[in-house]
Coordinates of C-alpha atoms in Angstrom, one line a residue:
X1 CA 13.0 123.5 -5.9
X2 CA 15.3 123.9 -8.8
X3 CA 14.8 122.2 -11.9
X4 CA 15.7 118.7 -13.6
X5 CA 16.3 118.8 -17.2
X6 CA 16.8 115.1 -18.7
X7 CA 19.1 114.9 -22.0
X8 CA 17.8 111.8 -23.9
X9 CA 18.4 109.9 -26.8
X10 CA 20.0 107.1 -28.7
X11 CA 23.4 105.8 -28.0
X12 CA 26.0 107.3 -29.8
X13 CA 24.0 110.7 -30.4
X14 CA 26.2 113.1 -28.7
X15 CA 24.1 113.3 -25.3
X16 CA 27.5 113.3 -23.0
X17 CA 29.6 116.0 -25.5
X18 CA 26.4 118.1 -25.1
X19 CA 25.6 117.8 -21.6
X20 CA 29.3 118.4 -20.8
X21 CA 29.3 121.6 -23.0
X22 CA 26.1 123.1 -21.6
X23 CA 27.5 121.9 -17.7
X24 CA 30.7 124.4 -18.4
X25 CA 28.4 127.2 -19.7
X26 CA 26.6 127.3 -16.3
X27 CA 29.2 125.5 -13.9
X28 CA 27.6 127.3 -11.3
X29 CA 24.3 126.7 -11.3
X30 CA 24.3 123.2 -12.8
X31 CA 24.6 119.6 -11.1
X32 CA 25.6 116.6 -13.9
X33 CA 24.5 113.0 -13.6
X34 CA 25.0 110.6 -16.5
X35 CA 23.0 107.1 -16.5
X36 CA 26.0 105.3 -17.4
X37 CA 27.5 105.8 -13.9
X38 CA 24.4 103.8 -12.4
X39 CA 24.7 100.8 -14.5
X40 CA 24.8 97.3 -12.3
X41 CA 24.7 95.0 -14.8
X42 CA 28.4 93.0 -15.6
X43 CA 29.7 94.3 -19.0
X44 CA 30.2 91.4 -21.6
X45 CA 32.0 91.6 -24.2
X46 CA 31.0 92.8 -27.6
X47 CA 31.7 89.4 -29.2
X48 CA 30.3 87.3 -26.7
X49 CA 26.9 89.0 -26.7
X50 CA 27.1 88.7 -30.7
X51 CA 27.9 84.9 -30.6
X52 CA 25.5 84.1 -27.9
X53 CA 22.6 86.4 -29.6
X54 CA 22.2 87.9 -25.6
X55 CA 23.1 91.5 -24.1
X56 CA 20.9 91.6 -21.2
X57 CA 23.0 95.0 -20.0
X58 CA 20.8 97.3 -22.6
X59 CA 17.4 96.8 -20.8
X60 CA 16.7 99.3 -18.6
X61 CA 16.0 97.2 -15.4
X62 CA 19.8 96.8 -15.1
X63 CA 20.2 100.5 -14.1
X64 CA 20.0 101.7 -10.4
X65 CA 17.3 104.1 -10.7
X66 CA 16.8 104.6 -7.1
X67 CA 20.3 105.5 -6.2
X68 CA 20.1 107.8 -9.9
X69 CA 16.7 109.3 -8.2
X70 CA 18.4 109.9 -5.0
X71 CA 21.6 111.4 -6.1
X72 CA 19.3 114.0 -8.0
X73 CA 17.4 114.8 -5.2
X74 CA 19.7 115.5 -3.0
X75 CA 21.5 117.6 -5.4
X76 CA 18.2 120.0 -6.3
X77 CA 17.8 119.8 -2.4
X78 CA 20.7 121.9 -1.9
X79 CA 19.8 124.7 -4.7
X80 CA 21.5 123.1 -7.9
X81 CA 19.3 122.4 -11.1
X82 CA 20.1 119.2 -12.5
X83 CA 21.3 117.8 -15.9
X84 CA 21.2 114.1 -16.5
X85 CA 21.8 112.7 -19.7
X86 CA 21.3 108.9 -20.9
X87 CA 19.4 106.6 -23.4
X88 CA 17.2 105.2 -21.2
X89 CA 16.0 108.0 -18.8
X90 CA 12.6 108.0 -20.3
X91 CA 11.9 104.7 -19.1
X92 CA 12.1 106.0 -15.5
X93 CA 8.7 107.5 -14.7
X94 CA 9.7 109.2 -11.7
X95 CA 12.4 111.2 -13.3
X96 CA 10.2 112.2 -16.2
X97 CA 7.6 113.0 -13.8
X98 CA 9.8 115.5 -11.7
X99 CA 11.7 116.9 -15.0
X100 CA 11.1 120.8 -15.8
X101 CA 12.3 119.9 -19.4
X102 CA 13.0 116.6 -21.3
X103 CA 15.2 117.3 -24.4
X104 CA 15.5 114.4 -27.0
X105 CA 18.6 114.6 -29.4
X106 CA 18.0 112.3 -32.4
X107 CA 19.9 111.1 -35.5
X108 CA 19.5 108.0 -37.9
X109 CA 21.0 105.1 -36.5
X110 CA 23.5 104.8 -39.2
X111 CA 25.2 108.1 -37.6
X112 CA 24.8 106.9 -33.9
X113 CA 26.0 103.7 -34.7
X114 CA 29.5 105.6 -36.2
X115 CA 29.6 107.9 -33.8
X116 CA 29.8 104.7 -30.9
X117 CA 32.2 102.7 -33.2
X118 CA 34.6 105.9 -33.3
X119 CA 34.5 107.1 -30.2
X120 CA 37.9 106.2 -29.3
X121 CA 40.6 103.9 -31.3
X122 CA 39.7 100.3 -32.3
X123 CA 41.1 98.1 -34.8
X124 CA 38.7 97.5 -38.1
X125 CA 37.6 93.9 -36.5
X126 CA 36.6 95.5 -33.6
X127 CA 34.9 98.3 -35.3
X128 CA 32.8 95.7 -37.3
X129 CA 32.2 93.8 -34.2
X130 CA 30.6 96.5 -32.1
X131 CA 28.8 98.3 -35.1
X132 CA 27.0 94.6 -35.5
X133 CA 26.2 94.8 -31.7
X134 CA 25.0 98.1 -32.3
X135 CA 22.5 97.3 -34.9
X136 CA 21.5 94.0 -33.0
X137 CA 21.1 94.9 -29.6
X138 CA 21.9 98.9 -28.8
X139 CA 19.3 100.0 -31.4
X140 CA 16.9 97.2 -31.0
X141 CA 16.5 98.2 -27.5
X142 CA 16.1 101.6 -28.0
X143 CA 13.2 100.9 -30.6
X144 CA 12.1 98.3 -27.8
X145 CA 12.1 100.5 -24.7
X146 CA 12.5 104.2 -25.6
X147 CA 11.6 105.2 -28.8
X148 CA 7.2 104.5 -28.0
X149 CA 7.9 106.5 -24.8
X150 CA 9.2 109.4 -26.7
X151 CA 6.8 109.5 -29.1
X152 CA 4.1 109.4 -26.5
X153 CA 5.8 112.4 -24.3
X154 CA 6.4 114.2 -27.8
X155 CA 2.5 113.9 -28.5
X156 CA 1.8 115.1 -24.8
X157 CA 4.0 118.0 -25.3
X158 CA 6.5 117.2 -22.8
X159 CA 9.5 116.5 -24.6
X160 CA 11.2 118.6 -27.8
X161 CA 13.1 116.5 -30.3
X162 CA 16.3 118.3 -31.4
X163 CA 18.3 117.1 -34.1
X164 CA 21.8 115.9 -33.6
X165 CA 23.3 117.0 -37.2
X166 CA 23.2 120.8 -36.3
X167 CA 26.2 120.4 -34.5
X168 CA 27.1 121.2 -31.2
X169 CA 27.4 124.6 -31.2
X170 CA 24.4 125.1 -32.3
X171 CA 23.0 122.9 -30.3
X172 CA 24.2 124.7 -27.3
X173 CA 23.1 128.3 -28.6
X174 CA 19.3 126.6 -28.8
X175 CA 19.0 124.6 -25.1
X176 CA 21.2 127.3 -23.0
X177 CA 18.1 129.8 -23.0
X178 CA 15.6 127.5 -22.5
X179 CA 18.1 126.3 -19.4
X180 CA 18.2 129.8 -18.2
X181 CA 14.6 130.3 -18.5
X182 CA 13.8 127.7 -16.4
X183 CA 16.3 128.4 -14.0
X184 CA 15.4 132.0 -13.8
X185 CA 11.6 131.1 -13.3
X186 CA 12.8 128.8 -10.2
X187 CA 14.9 131.6 -8.8
X188 CA 11.4 133.8 -9.0
X189 CA 9.5 131.2 -7.8
X190 CA 12.3 130.1 -5.0
X191 CA 11.6 133.8 -2.9
X192 CA 12.0 133.6 0.8
X193 CA 8.3 133.1 2.4
X194 CA 7.5 134.2 5.5
X195 CA 4.8 134.5 8.0
X196 CA 5.0 137.3 10.2
X197 CA 5.0 136.6 13.9
X198 CA 3.6 138.5 17.1
X199 CA 7.3 139.2 17.7
X200 CA 8.2 140.9 14.6
X201 CA 5.6 143.7 14.9
X202 CA 5.5 147.2 16.5
X203 CA 2.8 149.2 18.8
X204 CA 1.0 149.5 15.7
X205 CA 0.8 145.7 14.5
X206 CA 3.3 146.7 11.8
X207 CA 6.6 145.1 11.0
X208 CA 9.5 146.7 13.0
X209 CA 11.3 148.7 10.1
X210 CA 15.1 146.9 11.3
X211 CA 13.3 144.0 10.4
X212 CA 12.6 144.5 6.6
X213 CA 16.7 144.5 6.2
X214 CA 16.7 141.6 8.6
X215 CA 14.9 139.4 6.4
X216 CA 16.2 141.0 3.2
X217 CA 19.4 139.8 4.4
X218 CA 18.1 135.9 5.0
X219 CA 16.6 136.1 1.5
X220 CA 19.9 137.3 0.2
X221 CA 22.0 134.1 1.7
X222 CA 18.9 131.7 0.4
X223 CA 20.3 133.1 -3.0
X224 CA 23.9 131.4 -2.7
X225 CA 24.8 128.1 -3.8
X226 CA 25.4 125.8 -0.9
X227 CA 29.1 125.9 -1.2
X228 CA 29.5 127.7 2.7
X229 CA 29.7 130.5 1.9
X230 CA 27.4 134.1 3.2
X231 CA 26.5 137.4 2.5
X232 CA 26.5 140.4 4.6
X233 CA 24.6 143.7 4.1
X234 CA 27.1 146.3 3.6
X235 CA 25.0 149.4 1.8
X236 CA 21.0 149.5 1.2
X237 CA 21.1 152.3 -1.6
X238 CA 17.1 153.0 -1.0
X239 CA 14.5 151.3 1.1
X240 CA 11.3 152.1 0.3
X241 CA 8.4 151.2 3.0
X242 CA 5.7 151.8 0.3
X243 CA 2.9 149.5 2.5
X244 CA 2.5 148.6 5.6
X245 CA 3.5 144.9 6.6
X246 CA 1.6 143.4 9.7
X247 CA 1.2 140.7 11.9
X248 CA 0.2 137.2 10.5
X249 CA 0.3 138.9 6.9
X250 CA 2.2 136.1 4.0
X251 CA 5.2 137.9 2.8
X252 CA 7.2 136.4 -0.6
X253 CA 10.5 138.2 -0.9
X254 CA 12.0 138.0 -4.6
X255 CA 15.6 138.9 -5.2
X256 CA 17.0 139.4 -8.3
X257 CA 20.6 140.6 -9.5
X258 CA 21.9 143.6 -11.1
X259 CA 24.9 145.2 -12.1
X260 CA 27.1 147.0 -10.3
X261 CA 25.5 150.8 -9.8
X262 CA 28.3 152.9 -9.8
X263 CA 32.1 153.3 -8.6
X264 CA 30.8 154.3 -5.1
X265 CA 28.9 150.8 -4.9
X266 CA 31.8 149.9 -2.0
X267 CA 31.3 151.3 1.3
X268 CA 34.9 150.1 2.5
X269 CA 33.5 147.2 5.1
X270 CA 35.8 144.7 5.8
X271 CA 37.8 144.9 2.7
X272 CA 37.4 141.3 2.0
X273 CA 35.2 139.1 -0.3
X274 CA 33.8 140.5 -3.5
X275 CA 30.3 142.5 -3.8
X276 CA 26.8 141.7 -5.8
X277 CA 24.1 143.9 -5.8
X278 CA 20.4 142.5 -5.5
X279 CA 17.0 144.0 -5.7
X280 CA 14.3 142.6 -3.2
X281 CA 10.6 143.0 -3.5
X282 CA 8.1 142.2 -1.1
X283 CA 4.9 140.4 -2.5
X284 CA 2.3 140.6 0.0
X285 CA -1.2 138.5 0.3
X286 CA -3.8 140.0 -1.8
X287 CA -1.1 142.9 -2.9
X288 CA -0.5 142.9 -6.6
X289 CA 2.5 145.6 -6.4
X290 CA 5.5 145.4 -4.0
X291 CA 4.9 146.6 -0.4
X292 CA 8.4 147.1 0.1
X293 CA 11.3 147.4 -1.9
X294 CA 15.3 147.7 -1.4
X295 CA 18.1 148.0 -3.7
X296 CA 21.1 146.9 -1.5
X297 CA 25.0 145.7 -1.9
X298 CA 26.0 142.8 0.0
X299 CA 29.8 141.5 0.7
X300 CA 30.0 137.9 -0.5
X301 CA 32.6 135.8 1.6
X302 CA 33.6 132.6 0.7
X303 CA 31.5 132.5 -2.3
X304 CA 31.3 134.5 -6.0
X305 CA 27.9 135.3 -6.8
X306 CA 24.3 134.9 -6.0
X307 CA 23.6 132.0 -8.3
X308 CA 20.1 131.5 -7.1
X309 CA 19.0 134.5 -7.6
X310 CA 17.8 135.6 -11.9
X311 CA 19.0 138.7 -13.4
X312 CA 16.8 141.6 -14.1
X313 CA 15.4 141.6 -17.3
X314 CA 14.8 144.4 -19.8
X315 CA 11.7 145.1 -18.3
X316 CA 12.9 145.6 -14.6
X317 CA 15.5 148.2 -15.9
X318 CA 12.8 151.5 -15.9
X319 CA 12.3 150.4 -12.4
X320 CA 15.5 149.8 -11.2
X321 CA 17.2 153.2 -12.8
X322 CA 14.1 155.1 -10.4
X323 CA 15.5 153.7 -7.4
X324 CA 19.0 154.3 -8.4
X325 CA 17.8 158.3 -8.9
X326 CA 16.0 158.0 -5.8
X327 CA 18.5 156.6 -3.8
X328 CA 21.0 159.9 -4.8
X329 CA 18.5 162.5 -4.0
X330 CA 20.0 163.1 -0.5
X331 CA 19.1 166.0 1.7
X332 CA 21.3 168.3 3.7
X333 CA 20.1 169.1 7.6
X334 CA 21.1 172.2 8.7
X335 CA 24.6 171.5 10.7
X336 CA 23.1 173.4 13.8
X337 CA 20.0 170.9 13.9
X338 CA 22.3 168.0 15.0
X339 CA 21.5 166.3 18.3
X340 CA 24.2 164.1 19.7
X341 CA 24.2 161.6 22.5
X342 CA 27.2 159.3 23.9
X343 CA 27.1 156.1 25.5
X344 CA 28.9 152.8 25.8
X345 CA 28.8 149.5 23.5
X346 CA 27.1 146.7 25.5
X347 CA 28.3 142.7 24.3
X348 CA 24.7 141.8 22.8
X349 CA 25.2 145.1 20.9
X350 CA 28.2 143.6 18.8
X351 CA 27.6 141.9 15.7
X352 CA 29.5 138.4 14.7
X353 CA 32.1 140.5 12.9
X354 CA 32.9 142.9 15.8
X355 CA 31.2 145.8 14.4
X356 CA 27.8 147.0 16.0
X357 CA 24.9 144.8 14.6
X358 CA 22.6 145.9 11.9
X359 CA 19.4 145.5 14.6
X360 CA 21.2 147.6 17.1
X361 CA 22.2 150.5 14.5
X362 CA 18.9 150.6 13.6
X363 CA 17.3 150.6 16.7
X364 CA 19.7 153.6 18.1
X365 CA 18.6 155.6 15.4
X366 CA 15.2 154.9 15.5
X367 CA 15.7 155.7 19.4
X368 CA 17.4 159.3 18.8
X369 CA 14.9 160.5 16.0
X370 CA 12.0 159.2 18.2
X371 CA 13.5 161.6 21.1
X372 CA 13.7 164.7 18.4
X373 CA 10.2 164.9 18.4
X374 CA 9.1 164.1 21.8
X375 CA 10.1 160.6 22.8
X376 CA 7.9 158.1 22.8
X377 CA 4.9 159.2 25.4
X378 CA 4.8 161.8 22.4
X379 CA 3.8 159.0 19.5
X380 CA 1.4 157.4 22.0
X381 CA 0.3 160.6 22.5
X382 CA -0.4 161.8 18.8
X383 CA -1.8 157.9 18.2
X384 CA -4.3 158.3 20.9
X385 CA -5.7 162.0 20.9
X386 CA -5.1 162.7 16.8
X387 CA -5.0 159.0 15.6
X388 CA -2.0 160.1 13.9
X389 CA 1.0 157.3 13.3
X390 CA 5.0 158.6 12.4
X391 CA 6.2 155.9 10.2
X392 CA 9.1 154.9 8.3
X393 CA 8.8 156.3 4.6
X394 CA 11.7 155.8 3.2
X395 CA 15.8 155.3 3.9
X396 CA 18.5 156.2 1.5
X397 CA 22.0 155.4 1.4
X398 CA 22.4 153.6 4.4
X399 CA 26.1 152.3 4.7
X400 CA 27.8 150.0 7.2
X401 CA 31.7 150.7 7.5
X402 CA 32.4 147.3 9.2
X403 CA 34.1 149.5 11.9
X404 CA 35.4 147.3 14.9
X405 CA 33.6 148.1 18.3
X406 CA 34.4 146.6 21.6
X407 CA 32.5 146.5 24.7
X408 CA 32.6 149.4 26.8
X409 CA 33.9 151.5 23.8
X410 CA 32.1 154.8 23.8
X411 CA 30.2 155.6 20.7
X412 CA 28.4 158.9 19.1
X413 CA 25.1 158.9 17.6
X414 CA 24.1 162.1 15.9
X415 CA 20.8 163.4 14.0
X416 CA 20.3 166.0 11.9
X417 CA 16.9 167.3 11.0
X418 CA 14.9 168.7 8.0
X419 CA 11.5 169.4 7.5
X420 CA 10.2 169.0 3.8
X421 CA 6.8 170.9 2.6
X422 CA 5.5 170.4 6.3
X423 CA 5.1 166.7 5.6
X424 CA 8.4 164.6 5.6
X425 CA 10.4 164.1 8.6
X426 CA 13.9 163.9 7.4
X427 CA 16.8 162.6 9.5
X428 CA 20.7 162.4 8.8
X429 CA 21.9 159.9 11.1
X430 CA 25.1 158.6 11.9
X431 CA 27.3 156.5 14.5
X432 CA 30.8 156.9 15.2
X433 CA 33.3 155.7 17.5
X434 CA 33.7 158.7 20.0
X435 CA 37.1 159.3 20.5
X436 CA 38.2 159.3 16.4
X437 CA 35.4 160.0 14.9
X438 CA 35.5 156.8 12.7
X439 CA 32.0 155.9 10.8
X440 CA 30.3 152.6 11.9
X441 CA 27.0 153.6 10.3
X442 CA 25.0 156.7 8.6
X443 CA 21.6 156.7 6.5
X444 CA 19.2 159.3 5.5
X445 CA 15.7 158.4 6.7
X446 CA 12.5 160.0 5.8
X447 CA 9.5 159.7 7.9
X448 CA 6.1 160.9 7.3
X449 CA 2.5 161.3 9.2
X450 CA -0.4 159.0 8.6
X451 CA -3.9 159.3 9.7
X452 CA -6.3 156.6 8.4
X453 CA -3.9 155.6 6.0
X454 CA -3.6 159.0 4.3
X455 CA -0.6 161.3 4.5
X456 CA -1.3 164.4 6.6
X457 CA 0.8 167.5 7.8
X458 CA 2.9 167.2 10.5
X459 CA 0.9 168.3 13.5
X460 CA 2.1 171.9 14.7
X461 CA 3.4 170.8 18.1
X462 CA 6.2 168.7 15.9
X463 CA 6.9 171.3 13.9
X464 CA 7.6 173.5 16.4
X465 CA 10.0 170.9 18.5
X466 CA 12.0 170.5 15.0
X467 CA 12.1 174.5 14.3
X468 CA 13.5 175.0 17.8
X469 CA 16.6 172.5 16.9
X470 CA 17.7 174.7 14.2
X471 CA 17.5 178.3 16.1

């Protein structure tokens, strides 16, 4: 769950001002709450309280803690980190227990009293009256209810004391990185978790390769704020299938924001919304390195950023640059090797935005490149007689152009092949509207032949079949 920050300290120390500045620095990530909003006791004029010697409102039991906790928990459940400020917050054990970090803004009583008295314009008599009230009731309540709890939490390492005398600008510079660190840690911990079901896997009991991108897109949408927006995959710069993911595996998809890759990031798409790129890494039970990586650009609709995804750190830069280089190193098949097939669009092939759905695009590409090496029957023969599996190793520059299609419209699927080192079965694939040639999608896909978990040379029958395509 997103973090909860408590900003405590005596009345008049500057909590509200500091909370406002922190909130303004991170408006998309933080939800700000004030304890003062939840006071339940009626206000008693300061003069009356001084005359009677009673100021019950200063006791912490006059705060509606249940309502405050409910509001905070609701915001956190919606994906917002929460910053709560108030002088009695340490009196609520539940908030303290749930807090990710507690900051205690401290200053001498004379400083706090002066700030409280001069908070707004008052006559000299009103200032004197409020100063007396502050010293007699406000500070006394602080010493009785709050100070002992502060010392206890500080001794336990749960609370950080911050000197208010340093000034608001310096305090923001000090606290903001701490808030960012906690929110980034939550972004890492809040990666999408899934357990693969029997319907997610193929005849090898491995996850359908198309599902990797489907689940990455879901993980991306979980990184959005709860403002009603959504993200649609527009371009997968590189997709690496480093290790197989199988039925019943538990997977955590961690997502990080990265800067724009280059001027070619946009693939056209719908022309609406903004774009942002994520690095997705799949961590699987018992594995210490990602089993799958994907560098993908999404078009955002109705929202501005993946606020719940932490930005990449300096230690990630080398890995991201390596992925960018690999994404750019595409191959060019012989034009004579291209196979083409035309077919009609059926209603179930259309996605929510009028173009071919992502699963349909990937399924059509898979079917054609399977046919080029002999079809499903050949895959089964290789598996049964030679114990060889043909698996996707890498995908480069998958582009989804958002081209509108309609049921019964004719489209053309084309695939050009290239064999590298007698090991990599490389296929450049595209889908276009048959009548106009307008691209719907395209990708560069590399497949390998695996036996006993080890890459092997492509079987001779497959090499001969592919060579015949270029003759």
